[in-house]
């Protein structure tokens, strides 16, 4: 269980690097205010996976996928909408909850989440499916659960039982997602012993902090990398 690297790029954007060197970007909004300058123009992107359709998660997906010719895994409705924005239509990349795809040694499973998923076009919301979480299994290394934007929900226990993640990535900012109090229960339901917080500190509205999590999660190691910092897993 070694060899993968996880880098926080601010907000809900992450890079997972497999031992093979393959790089997965999750929710690549690299224009977020906390993304380090030297991470805004990646040298390589091999795979992209999205949790839902909001701007702060889709980010620069279309530009990145076009530049690097990489696959973009997302829920059916969101993936179809992205095809209308310039990505190739590719049914193998349009998935849904409970499904797992193999992106050349990186397994991506879509799970449930409680949130919304849309973008506003001409003042009206466009339906982009449902929000989701992602379990990312790096071959020969770790399994990471990205909860996506969500509150806590009881079926996190099922996700823990089914996928036994080595590390969980939870939103903690409050306001649009759960804050530290709900995240503590999420950790308990998932049976998690290591957690990386995200979706906090981007704007003043997102007030949750890693320290507030630590106070509430005595049995769980809260790793709080700085934006641009890499954790070796
Ligand atoms: Zn969000």
mmCIF file of N, CA and C and ligand atoms in Angstrom, residues 11 52 54 56-57 115 149 177 199, ligand 1:
data_model
loop_
_atom_site.group_PDB
_atom_site.id
_atom_site.type_symbol
_atom_site.label_atom_id
_atom_site.label_comp_id
_atom_site.label_asym_id
_atom_site.label_seq_id
_atom_site.Cartn_x
_atom_site.Cartn_y
_atom_site.Cartn_z
ATOM 1 N N UNK A 11 -9.717 24.479 -2.978
ATOM 2 C CA UNK A 11 -11.154 24.190 -3.101
ATOM 3 C C UNK A 11 -11.394 22.675 -3.167
ATOM 4 N N UNK A 52 -19.797 16.625 -9.910
ATOM 5 C CA UNK A 52 -21.085 17.203 -10.326
ATOM 6 C C UNK A 52 -20.839 18.424 -11.203
ATOM 7 N N UNK A 54 -21.498 21.774 -11.026
ATOM 8 C CA UNK A 54 -21.300 23.176 -10.655
ATOM 9 C C UNK A 54 -19.953 23.694 -11.157
ATOM 10 N N UNK A 56 -17.674 25.434 -9.839
ATOM 11 C CA UNK A 56 -16.486 25.344 -8.983
ATOM 12 C C UNK A 56 -15.908 23.921 -8.939
ATOM 13 N N UNK A 57 -16.510 23.032 -9.747
ATOM 14 C CA UNK A 57 -15.994 21.658 -9.850
ATOM 15 C C UNK A 57 -15.627 21.312 -11.300
ATOM 16 N N UNK A 115 -26.709 16.923 -2.796
ATOM 17 C CA UNK A 115 -26.351 18.293 -3.161
ATOM 18 C C UNK A 115 -27.228 18.639 -4.360
ATOM 19 N N UNK A 149 -19.461 17.393 -3.098
ATOM 20 C CA UNK A 149 -20.214 18.334 -2.253
ATOM 21 C C UNK A 149 -21.417 17.596 -1.683
ATOM 22 N N UNK A 177 -21.982 22.976 1.804
ATOM 23 C CA UNK A 177 -21.763 21.558 2.095
ATOM 24 C C UNK A 177 -21.775 21.378 3.613
ATOM 25 N N UNK A 199 -12.907 22.086 0.193
ATOM 26 C CA UNK A 199 -14.071 22.970 0.062
ATOM 27 C C UNK A 199 -14.199 23.894 1.274
HETATM 28 ZN ZN1 LIG B 1 -18.723 23.132 -4.624
#
